[in-house]
Amino acid sequence: MPDDISSNFITDIIDSHQESGRFAGRVHTRFPPEPNGYLHIGHAKSICLNFGIAERYGGLCNLRFDDTNPAKEEQEYIDAITEDLRWLGYEWRDRVYFASDYFDQLYDMAVELIRIGKAYVDELTPEQMREYRGSLTEPGRESPYRNRSVAENLTLFEKMRAGGFQEGEAVLRAKIDMASGNINMRDPVMYRILNTPHPRTGDKWRIYPMYDFAHGQSDSIEAITHSICTLEYEDHRPLYNWYLDNIEIYHPQQIEFARLNLSHTVLSKRKLIRLVEEGYVSGWDDPRMPTIAGLRRRGYTPEAIRGFCEDVGVGKVKGVVDLHKLEYHIRQDLNKTAPRVMAVINPLKVVIENYPEGKVEQMEAINNPEDESAGTRHTPFSKVLYIERDDFMEDPPRKFYRLAPGREVRLRYAYFITCTDVIKDANGEIVELRCAYDPATRGGAAPDGRRVKATLHWVSARHALKAEARLYDTLFTAEYPENDRDKDFTDFVNPSSLQVVDPVYIEPHIKTARAGDRFQFERLAYFVVDAESTAEKLVFNRTVTLRDQWRKAQKQSRKASKPKRRKRAPQR
Ligand code: ATP
Ligand code: MG
């Protein structure tokens, strides 16, 4: 189990319960996903919170699938959610539950509410029900079916259960208050008819409880102490309490916190489903998706995701967290753990003219400067190399310290080289550099103490492994793709969110890497081996660039576009 979480307003509430003895010292939370999509980074926040709190107090956390809607739920989602939770590092032993396990109990509770005159079968059409409901400013009206007798309601509810009505012809409603300022309390629907088999209960039921009728009681049945949920459910709390009070069963304490929103992405399952179904991404686990499965395939670690969740904290104030905070955490983690390797993504050929033809030297390279125990490796050096095209400029501006005609730089772990000639094709494009190396600088230091201003990565052309690299950018071009009322969020999908580079050239020892192995391509980015790799060709997903190049570019463009502020406001 991962470390527990630090203090927040929810732990303060729990502390007060611990002091007052409200739950006799028990702390029992749950994570209640609806299996109608994959888990995303927002869920991770809820997961870290619920499991973290249980851990902190030596309590328990259940996994409960809130599977009340058979139409949208699939086994695939249940399996994916289970896998993602395990991968995040959480353990629930045998405490996995399904709201559908409580269908019999929930049915009995509904009958009980009818018996005490607190529920009735309504036969208004769905349109009429909407009309009768009123609005935020107007009270609702009572249904003409509201005052049916208990006996009639029992008969009609049984008829609903037995399939005597078509979908939409009848619902069971709680009899609360059509004039309530809280619309959730205006005789909410408890049961509706759905002629859809359920993944777990098959065709046993033709009526299904609404989420609101199932959720609070499921928490009660499981003797949850603290039902932690997001702020949208604040207005549902009076309804949950009404059900528990009237059915006279045990009360958990519901506590609401602000859901996580992340810039440059969307986190609602309804929208994530559209991205998948409309083909904007290759699937729920596309490395551009904010799903746990997508982040995993992108190369994220459980540690980074948990660290991020802990960092964003828990509060009551809605806000949007910058995507760069998430990227910061994966960089921190991979910096400590990912072995370094030299790879060239945009190659420029370099011929070392004074290096003997056919000679190969094995250069010693450090696997991870942050982790001595990672040791060293040998990497071949020869006469023809690739360097990164960006590392050369024919006519360099000031502050460009890398390779240029006549200039000397260091090739990492190898030699100092000086550019002696630039070869171009018929179109004037540079196709090759001629260089000279200084044999006295083997290992990357000059005995005479002379210095160079740049160290470049390189690979030996003859030895390099060719692989495919998938370079990802944010899935949306807009910081807040959901904020423009006149546009659909899909209008902001970034057309260049995936750039495939094939081949890239990598140090040869990498050929034994396996799916899930993570590396730092020196001076470029962190990469992970994708499961679509084959024996012939490795596929690498770019997890995150080394520095926050994007933010840097943004800052620069902002600086450029902002009129220079005067130092002092003009005096009148
Ligand atoms: P979505 O809006 O993405 O469909 P949901 O709330 O309908 O999310 P559930 O499967 O019902 O999805 O969520 C399970 C749990 O995760 C709930 O307790 C919910 O409050 C929590 N959760 C969902 N999204 C977020 C989020 N963005 N931040 C924090 N917690 C979340
Ligand atoms: Mg939900």
Short mmCIF file of C-alpha atoms and ligand atoms in Angstrom, two decimals, residues 32 34 36 211 233 269, ligand 2:
data_model
loop_
_atom_site.label_atom_id
_atom_site.label_comp_id
_atom_site.label_asym_id
_atom_site.label_seq_id
_atom_site.Cartn_x
_atom_site.Cartn_y
_atom_site.Cartn_z
CA PRO A 32 -17.65 3.88 -5.98
CA GLU A 34 -19.87 3.62 -12.20
CA ASN A 36 -19.53 3.08 -17.75
CA TYR A 211 -28.47 6.07 -8.81
CA TYR A 233 -23.61 15.73 -4.77
CA LYS A 269 -16.60 10.15 -19.09
MG MG B 2 -21.22 9.32 -11.47
#
